[in-house]
Coordinates of C-alpha atoms in Angstrom, one line a residue:
Chain A
M1 CA 17.4 -4.1 7.2
R2 CA 15.5 -2.5 9.9
R3 CA 12.1 -1.2 10.0
T4 CA 12.1 2.5 10.3
I5 CA 9.4 3.8 13.0
Q6 CA 6.7 5.3 11.5
I7 CA 5.7 7.7 14.2
G8 CA 2.8 9.0 12.1
D9 CA 1.4 5.7 12.0
K10 CA 1.6 4.9 15.7
Y11 CA -0.2 7.9 17.5
K12 CA -3.7 7.1 15.8
P13 CA -5.3 5.3 18.7
L14 CA -4.9 8.8 20.7
M15 CA -7.1 10.6 18.3
D16 CA -9.7 8.3 19.7
Y17 CA -9.7 10.3 22.7
Y18 CA -8.8 13.6 21.4
S19 CA -10.0 14.1 17.8
E20 CA -13.4 15.9 18.6
K21 CA -11.7 18.5 20.7
F22 CA -8.7 19.7 18.7
D23 CA -7.9 20.6 15.1
K24 CA -6.2 17.3 14.0
E25 CA -3.2 18.8 12.1
E26 CA -2.1 20.9 14.9
F27 CA -2.6 18.0 17.4
N28 CA -0.7 15.5 15.2
V29 CA 2.2 17.8 15.0
F30 CA 2.2 18.2 18.8
I31 CA 1.8 14.5 19.8
T32 CA 4.5 13.6 17.4
K33 CA 7.1 16.1 18.7
L34 CA 5.8 15.0 22.3
L35 CA 6.6 11.1 21.5
I36 CA 9.8 11.9 20.0
A37 CA 10.9 13.3 23.0
Y38 CA 9.4 10.5 25.3
K39 CA 12.1 8.3 26.2
K40 CA 10.8 5.1 25.2
M41 CA 10.5 6.0 21.4
K42 CA 13.9 4.6 21.3
D43 CA 12.3 1.3 21.8
K44 CA 10.8 0.2 18.1
N45 CA 8.2 -2.0 19.4
I46 CA 6.6 0.9 21.6
D47 CA 3.2 1.0 21.1
L48 CA 1.7 4.5 21.5
I49 CA -1.6 2.7 22.7
T50 CA 0.3 2.1 25.9
F51 CA 1.0 5.9 25.8
A52 CA -2.5 6.4 25.5
E53 CA -3.4 4.4 28.2
L54 CA -0.8 5.8 30.6
I55 CA -2.4 9.0 30.7
E56 CA -5.9 8.4 30.1
P57 CA -6.7 7.3 33.5
Y58 CA -5.7 10.6 35.0
D59 CA -7.8 13.7 34.6
I60 CA -5.4 15.7 32.3
D61 CA -6.5 18.1 29.9
I62 CA -4.4 18.1 27.1
I63 CA -4.0 21.6 27.0
D64 CA -2.5 21.7 30.5
L65 CA -0.3 19.0 29.8
I66 CA 1.2 21.0 26.9
K67 CA 1.5 24.3 29.3
L68 CA 3.2 22.1 31.7
I69 CA 5.6 21.1 29.2
T70 CA 6.1 24.1 27.5
E71 CA 6.5 26.1 30.7
N72 CA 8.8 23.7 32.3
A73 CA 10.8 22.0 30.0
E74 CA 13.3 23.5 27.9
L75 CA 13.0 23.5 24.2
K76 CA 15.2 21.6 22.4
T77 CA 16.4 23.4 18.8
A78 CA 14.6 20.9 16.9
L79 CA 11.5 21.7 18.5
N80 CA 9.5 24.4 17.0
A81 CA 7.4 26.2 19.4
D82 CA 4.8 27.2 16.8
S83 CA 4.2 23.5 16.1
I84 CA 2.6 23.0 19.6
M85 CA -0.1 25.5 19.2
I86 CA -3.2 24.0 19.3
T87 CA -6.4 25.4 18.5
K88 CA -9.8 24.0 19.2
T89 CA -12.4 23.3 16.5
S90 CA -15.8 22.2 16.1
S91 CA -16.2 18.3 16.0
F92 CA -17.3 16.8 13.0
D93 CA -21.3 16.5 12.8
K94 CA -22.8 13.4 11.2
Q95 CA -24.0 14.4 8.0
E96 CA -26.6 13.3 5.9
V97 CA -25.5 12.1 2.7
P98 CA -27.7 10.7 0.1
E99 CA -26.8 7.2 -1.0
V100 CA -26.0 6.9 -4.7
Q101 CA -26.6 3.9 -6.8
N102 CA -26.0 0.4 -5.3
S103 CA -22.7 -0.1 -6.5
K104 CA -21.8 -3.5 -7.7
A105 CA -18.6 -5.1 -7.0
I106 CA -15.9 -4.4 -10.0
N107 CA -14.1 -7.7 -11.3
I108 CA -10.9 -6.3 -12.8
E109 CA -9.9 -9.6 -14.4
N110 CA -9.1 -10.2 -17.8
K111 CA -11.4 -12.1 -19.4
N112 CA -9.1 -14.9 -20.9
R113 CA -7.1 -15.0 -17.4
K114 CA -6.3 -18.7 -16.4
S115 CA -4.9 -19.9 -13.4
I116 CA -1.6 -21.9 -13.3
S117 CA -1.4 -24.6 -10.6
N118 CA 1.2 -23.7 -8.3
E119 CA 1.5 -22.7 -4.8
N120 CA 1.6 -19.1 -5.9
K121 CA -1.9 -19.0 -6.3
E122 CA -2.3 -15.3 -7.2
E123 CA 0.1 -15.6 -10.1
Q124 CA -1.7 -16.1 -13.6
H125 CA -1.0 -16.2 -17.3
N126 CA -2.6 -13.4 -19.0
S127 CA -3.9 -12.8 -22.4
A128 CA -2.2 -11.1 -24.9
N129 CA -5.1 -9.8 -26.2
T130 CA -4.9 -6.5 -24.8
V131 CA -7.3 -4.2 -26.7
A132 CA -9.6 -6.5 -27.1
D133 CA -10.2 -7.4 -23.4
N134 CA -9.9 -3.8 -22.5
P135 CA -12.3 -1.1 -23.5
I136 CA -10.5 1.5 -22.2
L137 CA -7.4 1.0 -25.0
R138 CA -10.2 1.2 -27.6
L139 CA -10.2 4.9 -26.7
G140 CA -6.8 5.3 -28.0
I141 CA -6.1 7.8 -25.7
D142 CA -2.7 8.0 -23.5
L143 CA -3.9 7.2 -20.3
S144 CA -1.0 8.7 -18.2
Q145 CA -2.3 12.4 -19.1
Chain B
M1 CA 21.6 -9.8 -41.8
Q2 CA 18.4 -10.0 -40.0
T3 CA 18.1 -8.2 -36.7
K4 CA 16.3 -9.5 -34.0
P5 CA 13.0 -8.2 -33.1
I6 CA 12.7 -6.7 -29.9
N7 CA 9.9 -7.2 -27.5
R8 CA 8.1 -4.3 -26.4
I9 CA 6.1 -5.1 -23.2
A10 CA 3.6 -2.9 -21.2
V11 CA 4.0 -3.4 -17.7
G12 CA 2.4 -2.1 -14.2
V13 CA 4.4 -2.5 -11.0
D14 CA 2.7 -1.5 -7.8
R15 CA 5.7 -1.3 -5.5
G16 CA 3.7 -1.7 -2.2
F17 CA 5.4 -1.8 1.3
G18 CA 3.2 -5.0 1.9
A19 CA 3.7 -6.8 -1.4
T20 CA 4.8 -5.9 -4.8
K21 CA 2.2 -6.6 -7.5
Y22 CA 3.3 -7.0 -11.2
Y23 CA 0.9 -7.2 -14.4
S24 CA 1.8 -7.5 -18.0
D25 CA 0.0 -9.4 -20.7
I26 CA 2.2 -12.2 -20.1
L27 CA 1.9 -12.8 -16.0
S28 CA 0.4 -11.3 -13.2
G29 CA 1.2 -11.9 -9.7
H30 CA 2.7 -10.6 -6.4
V31 CA 5.7 -11.3 -4.0
D32 CA 5.7 -9.9 -0.6
S33 CA 8.1 -7.1 -0.3
L34 CA 10.9 -8.7 1.8
V35 CA 14.6 -8.8 0.6
A36 CA 17.4 -10.6 2.3
P37 CA 21.0 -10.5 1.0
V38 CA 22.6 -13.9 0.8
T39 CA 25.9 -15.3 0.0
E40 CA 26.7 -16.8 -3.4
K41 CA 27.0 -20.3 -1.3
R42 CA 23.7 -20.0 0.2
A43 CA 21.8 -18.7 -2.7
L44 CA 22.8 -22.0 -4.6
E45 CA 22.1 -24.0 -1.8
L46 CA 18.4 -22.6 -1.7
I47 CA 18.1 -23.0 -5.2
A48 CA 19.3 -26.8 -5.3
N49 CA 17.0 -27.5 -2.2
N50 CA 13.9 -25.7 -4.2
K51 CA 13.6 -26.6 -7.6
D52 CA 10.0 -27.7 -7.0
D53 CA 8.9 -24.3 -5.4
N54 CA 8.0 -21.1 -7.4
N55 CA 7.9 -19.3 -4.0
V56 CA 11.4 -19.5 -3.3
I57 CA 12.7 -16.9 -5.8
L58 CA 16.2 -15.5 -5.9
I59 CA 17.6 -12.6 -7.8
K60 CA 21.4 -12.2 -9.0
I61 CA 22.5 -8.7 -9.8
N62 CA 25.4 -7.4 -10.3
D63 CA 27.1 -10.3 -9.0
E64 CA 25.2 -10.2 -5.7
F65 CA 22.5 -12.5 -4.6
Y66 CA 19.0 -12.0 -3.0
L67 CA 16.3 -13.9 -1.4
I68 CA 12.9 -12.2 -2.0
G69 CA 9.3 -12.9 -1.3
S70 CA 7.4 -14.8 1.6
Y71 CA 10.1 -17.1 1.7
V72 CA 12.5 -14.7 3.6
A73 CA 10.4 -14.8 6.7
K74 CA 10.9 -18.5 7.0
V75 CA 14.5 -18.6 6.4
E76 CA 15.9 -15.2 6.9
P77 CA 13.9 -14.1 10.0
A78 CA 16.3 -11.1 10.6
Y79 CA 14.8 -9.4 7.3
A80 CA 11.4 -10.5 7.9
E81 CA 10.0 -7.2 9.0
R82 CA 8.9 -4.9 5.7
D83 CA 11.1 -1.8 5.0
L84 CA 8.9 1.3 5.5
R85 CA 10.9 3.8 4.5
R86 CA 9.1 6.0 1.9
T87 CA 12.0 7.1 0.1
R88 CA 12.6 5.4 -3.3
D89 CA 16.5 5.2 -3.1
S90 CA 17.2 2.2 -1.1
I91 CA 18.7 -0.9 -2.4
N92 CA 15.7 -3.2 -1.5
E93 CA 13.4 -0.8 -3.3
T94 CA 15.3 -1.4 -6.4
I95 CA 15.6 -5.2 -6.1
L96 CA 12.2 -5.5 -5.5
F97 CA 11.2 -3.1 -8.6
I98 CA 13.4 -5.0 -10.8
S99 CA 12.1 -8.0 -9.5
G100 CA 8.5 -6.9 -10.4
M101 CA 9.7 -6.2 -13.9
G102 CA 11.6 -9.5 -14.4
L103 CA 8.7 -12.0 -12.8
A104 CA 5.9 -9.6 -15.3
T105 CA 8.1 -10.6 -18.4
G106 CA 7.9 -14.6 -17.8
D107 CA 10.5 -16.1 -19.6
I108 CA 11.4 -13.4 -22.3
E109 CA 15.1 -12.6 -21.8
E110 CA 15.4 -9.3 -23.7
A111 CA 12.7 -6.8 -24.0
E112 CA 12.0 -3.0 -23.9
L113 CA 9.7 -2.1 -21.3
I114 CA 6.8 0.7 -21.0
V115 CA 6.5 0.8 -17.0
T116 CA 3.9 2.6 -14.8
T117 CA 4.2 2.7 -11.2
G118 CA 2.7 4.7 -8.4
L119 CA 3.7 6.9 -5.2
P120 CA 1.6 7.5 -2.2
T121 CA -0.1 10.6 -2.6
D122 CA 1.8 12.6 -0.1
D123 CA 5.1 11.8 -1.7
Y124 CA 4.0 12.1 -5.2
D125 CA 5.0 16.0 -6.1
R126 CA 8.2 15.2 -4.1
L127 CA 9.6 12.0 -5.2
K128 CA 7.9 11.8 -8.9
E129 CA 10.7 12.9 -10.7
S130 CA 13.7 11.4 -9.2
Y131 CA 12.1 8.3 -9.0
E132 CA 11.5 8.3 -13.0
Q133 CA 15.0 9.2 -13.5
K134 CA 15.9 6.2 -11.3
I135 CA 13.5 3.6 -13.3
L136 CA 14.7 4.9 -16.7
N137 CA 18.2 3.8 -15.2
E138 CA 19.9 6.4 -17.8
G139 CA 18.6 4.5 -20.6
K140 CA 20.7 1.5 -19.9
P141 CA 19.2 -2.3 -19.6
Y142 CA 18.9 -3.7 -16.4
K143 CA 20.7 -7.3 -16.5
F144 CA 20.2 -9.8 -13.9
S145 CA 18.8 -13.4 -13.5
I146 CA 15.9 -14.5 -11.6
F147 CA 16.2 -18.3 -10.2
R148 CA 12.8 -20.0 -9.5
G149 CA 11.3 -23.4 -9.5
G150 CA 14.7 -24.9 -10.4
K151 CA 15.4 -22.7 -13.5
E152 CA 17.3 -19.5 -14.1
Y153 CA 15.8 -16.6 -16.2
K154 CA 18.5 -14.5 -17.4
K155 CA 17.0 -10.7 -18.2
S156 CA 18.2 -7.5 -20.2
L157 CA 15.3 -5.4 -19.6
K158 CA 15.5 -1.5 -20.9
V159 CA 12.7 0.7 -19.4
I160 CA 12.0 3.0 -22.9
R161 CA 9.4 4.9 -21.1
T162 CA 8.0 5.3 -17.7
S163 CA 4.8 6.9 -15.9
I164 CA 5.1 7.7 -12.3
E165 CA 1.5 8.1 -11.0
N166 CA -0.4 8.9 -7.9
Q167 CA -0.8 5.4 -6.4
P168 CA -4.9 5.3 -6.7
K169 CA -4.9 6.3 -10.2
G170 CA -4.4 2.5 -11.1
T171 CA -7.9 1.7 -9.5
I172 CA -9.4 4.2 -11.1
I173 CA -8.3 3.1 -14.6
A174 CA -9.2 -0.2 -13.9
I175 CA -12.7 0.7 -12.7
I176 CA -13.3 3.0 -15.8
N177 CA -12.2 0.0 -17.8
K178 CA -14.6 -2.2 -16.1
K179 CA -17.6 0.2 -16.2
L180 CA -17.0 0.6 -20.1
S181 CA -16.9 -3.2 -20.5
E182 CA -20.5 -3.1 -18.9
G183 CA -21.6 -0.6 -21.5
M184 CA -21.3 2.9 -19.7
D185 CA -20.3 5.7 -21.9
W186 CA -16.9 7.4 -21.9
N187 CA -18.4 10.7 -21.9
E188 CA -20.4 10.0 -18.8
L189 CA -17.3 8.3 -17.2
K190 CA -14.7 11.1 -18.1
S191 CA -17.1 13.4 -15.8
R192 CA -17.8 11.1 -12.9
R193 CA -16.4 12.1 -9.6
F194 CA -14.6 9.3 -8.1
A195 CA -13.4 9.1 -4.5
V196 CA -10.9 6.6 -3.9
C197 CA -9.5 5.2 -0.7
D198 CA -6.5 2.9 -1.4
I199 CA -5.5 1.1 2.0
G200 CA -2.0 -0.3 1.5
F201 CA 0.2 -1.9 4.3
N202 CA 2.2 1.3 4.9
T203 CA 0.1 4.1 3.7
T204 CA -3.5 4.9 3.0
D205 CA -3.9 7.2 0.0
L206 CA -7.1 9.2 -0.5
S207 CA -7.8 11.1 -3.8
I208 CA -10.6 12.5 -5.5
Y209 CA -10.8 12.2 -9.4
V210 CA -12.9 13.6 -12.3
G211 CA -12.7 10.9 -14.9
K212 CA -9.2 10.0 -15.1
D213 CA -7.9 13.3 -13.8
I214 CA -7.0 14.1 -10.2
V215 CA -8.8 17.0 -8.3
R216 CA -6.1 19.3 -7.1
G217 CA -6.3 21.5 -4.2
E218 CA -5.3 21.9 -0.7
K219 CA -6.4 18.8 1.9
I220 CA -8.2 17.1 -1.2
N221 CA -5.7 14.4 -1.7
F222 CA -3.9 12.7 1.3
T223 CA -1.9 10.1 3.0
T224 CA -2.7 8.5 6.2
F225 CA -1.9 5.3 8.5
A226 CA -2.7 1.6 7.0
M227 CA -2.2 -2.0 7.7
V228 CA 0.8 -1.6 9.7
Q229 CA -1.2 0.2 12.3
I230 CA -3.7 -2.7 12.4
V231 CA -0.8 -5.2 12.9
A232 CA 0.4 -3.1 15.9
T233 CA -2.9 -2.9 17.5
A234 CA -3.5 -6.8 16.8
K235 CA -0.1 -7.4 18.0
K236 CA -0.7 -5.6 21.4
L237 CA -4.1 -7.4 22.1
I238 CA -2.7 -10.9 21.1
E239 CA 0.3 -10.6 23.0
E240 CA -1.7 -9.2 26.0
A241 CA -4.4 -12.1 25.6
F242 CA -2.1 -14.8 25.4
N243 CA 1.0 -13.7 27.0
C244 CA 3.4 -13.9 24.2
K245 CA 5.4 -12.2 21.7
K246 CA 4.8 -12.2 18.1
T247 CA 6.5 -11.3 15.0
E248 CA 4.9 -9.0 12.4
D249 CA 4.6 -12.0 9.9
E250 CA 2.7 -13.9 12.6
I251 CA 0.4 -11.4 13.3
L252 CA -0.2 -10.9 9.5
E253 CA -1.2 -14.5 9.4
S254 CA -3.4 -14.1 12.4
L255 CA -5.4 -11.2 10.6
I256 CA -6.2 -13.9 7.9
T257 CA -7.0 -17.0 9.8
G258 CA -8.0 -15.6 13.2
E259 CA -5.6 -18.2 14.9
V260 CA -2.3 -17.9 16.7
K261 CA 0.1 -20.5 17.5
I262 CA 0.9 -20.6 21.1
R263 CA 3.3 -23.0 22.4
G264 CA 2.7 -25.6 19.6
K265 CA -1.2 -25.2 19.5
M266 CA -3.5 -23.0 17.5
K267 CA -5.6 -20.6 19.5
D268 CA -8.6 -18.7 18.5
C269 CA -7.5 -14.9 18.4
S270 CA -10.4 -13.8 16.3
E271 CA -12.1 -11.5 19.0
Q272 CA -8.7 -9.5 19.3
V273 CA -8.2 -9.6 15.5
K274 CA -11.7 -8.4 15.1
Q275 CA -11.0 -5.5 17.8
A276 CA -8.1 -4.2 16.0
F277 CA -9.8 -4.2 12.6
I278 CA -12.9 -2.2 14.3
K279 CA -10.6 0.1 16.1
N280 CA -8.4 1.0 12.9
A281 CA -11.6 0.8 10.8
E282 CA -13.5 3.5 13.0
L283 CA -10.4 5.8 13.0
L284 CA -9.8 5.7 9.3
V285 CA -13.6 6.3 8.6
S286 CA -13.5 9.1 11.1
E287 CA -10.5 10.8 9.5
I288 CA -11.6 10.2 6.1
T289 CA -15.3 11.9 6.8
S290 CA -13.6 14.5 8.7
K291 CA -11.2 15.8 6.1
W292 CA -13.7 15.2 3.2
E293 CA -16.8 16.5 5.1
V294 CA -17.2 19.4 2.7
Y295 CA -16.9 17.0 -0.6
L296 CA -19.1 14.1 0.4
D297 CA -22.0 15.3 -1.2
S298 CA -20.1 15.8 -4.5
F299 CA -19.0 12.2 -5.5
D300 CA -20.8 10.2 -7.7
E301 CA -18.8 6.9 -6.3
M302 CA -16.9 6.0 -3.4
I303 CA -14.1 3.5 -4.1
L304 CA -12.4 1.2 -1.3
T305 CA -9.1 -0.6 -2.6
G306 CA -5.9 -1.8 -1.7
G307 CA -4.0 -4.9 -0.7
T308 CA -5.7 -4.4 2.9
L309 CA -8.9 -5.0 1.3
A310 CA -8.2 -8.5 0.4
N311 CA -8.7 -9.2 3.9
C312 CA -12.7 -9.8 3.7
V313 CA -13.5 -9.3 7.3
F314 CA -11.7 -5.9 7.2
A315 CA -13.4 -5.0 3.8
D316 CA -16.8 -5.9 5.5
I317 CA -16.2 -3.9 8.6
L318 CA -15.2 -0.8 6.6
Q319 CA -17.9 -1.2 4.1
S320 CA -20.6 -1.5 6.9
L321 CA -18.9 1.7 8.8
F322 CA -18.8 3.9 5.7
E323 CA -22.5 3.1 5.2
E324 CA -23.1 3.9 8.7
K325 CA -21.2 6.9 9.2
C326 CA -21.6 8.6 5.8
G327 CA -24.2 6.9 4.0
W328 CA -22.0 5.6 1.4
N329 CA -22.5 2.2 -0.2
V330 CA -19.0 1.9 -1.4
T331 CA -17.5 0.0 -4.3
V332 CA -14.7 -2.5 -3.8
P333 CA -12.9 -4.0 -6.6
Q334 CA -13.2 -7.7 -6.8
N335 CA -9.3 -8.0 -6.8
P336 CA -8.5 -4.8 -4.4
Q337 CA -4.9 -6.2 -4.1
Y338 CA -4.4 -6.0 -8.0
A339 CA -6.5 -2.9 -9.0
N340 CA -3.4 -0.7 -9.1
A341 CA -1.0 -2.7 -10.9
F342 CA -3.6 -3.9 -13.4
G343 CA -4.5 0.0 -13.8
F344 CA -0.8 0.8 -14.4
Y345 CA -0.5 -2.0 -16.8
L346 CA -3.3 -0.5 -18.6
I347 CA -1.6 3.0 -18.6
S348 CA 1.3 1.4 -20.0
A349 CA -0.5 -0.4 -22.7
S350 CA -2.0 3.0 -23.6
I351 CA 1.6 4.8 -24.1
L352 CA 2.7 1.5 -26.0
Q353 CA -0.2 2.1 -28.4
N354 CA 0.5 5.7 -29.2
M355 CA 4.2 5.4 -29.4

């Protein structure tokens, strides 16, 4: 069993640097393609923070970098040129949001649950009194719909 | 001739990438989502050596043996990394799903099940139908054995109904149930607008619900990064700080304890863990507030749930950030790891009631 690389999960730290400047979805597509092309991606242990750190000290404008690549590198057939178009977008302004009620922590446990003493601390025997314990079932509706 | 009455059991299975959670009237619990195929000889050896250990679980299906759960990381390190494939057609997925049903039914051998489970938000429309067909298993019972604590539990479980839900719906149902038990009125709850952020191991699912109904629309419901990214960041910081190499499982342990074992000695890595949490919590809150910018004022309640929230340090950081960045005092279920499985169980129970 091998872990599949989740490229989408790995490049998030880069957004630290660029999320305010670019449309995120376009940027996501671009950086994913870029990183697929990046040789070291074959190494499943690559951490893309390394990549971010690699380019961060340089005075690189990401658009210039894209331009450099698109003008000088040959497109692979799998790479869709449309997907590397990046559009600027306004950054998210802090928004005043009214605070709602002071929500309490929710306890989802069945009332009649009791623990059993084994090392799997999370496993518990439950009450069979399903309807009495759970008012949502007293509504009599099919919750799947 | 008397016929044996058939048990009908409502089951919720949350097939998470990090842990598989199960919930029924009988039993609830979880196993780490790790699977290692083992030979019969090795299986019999593990069963014999661990008669007093309920955490050592083996399953025999189609004459093949598999070790599942946390013990895999200890004795089969080659299989100690979670399978992060989002498709639902792998053997590991099947083994873990069947194990979830098997464990939820305790020592009951034969039963008909109503099973509810979930899919990540981004995969829901694409995989729902095929996943449903797979779980129904062409109407045939799943026949297998679970070996645990020195006992063999033979099983013949037939799934007669299944409901595939958007992953965070389980939490919504669990929370509505809780609020009803606290005296809130259903008429009020069914029009209440919930935003739910379900942070799992591999995916974070974000959805908006009105009562128990999902709000559909472009860019309203989406999936983003999750615990695995925190693990990657913490791994890098810890490895750099202590000049070492660590496995995913060791890092997961460090995220809980704030310590890491270096050359036989426990070292404090709480600062690296905290930094990994803060860095990713900031990214997550930034992404959520950005994508939901236009909806933020419309919610009645914002809920944070999922297995990752079981880590109190991360939950506290995230709660503080939500309050700081967008003004929301978010609700966190007391048992966020089980909120979906419990809600799925309630859905199954409601189907059973209406059959």
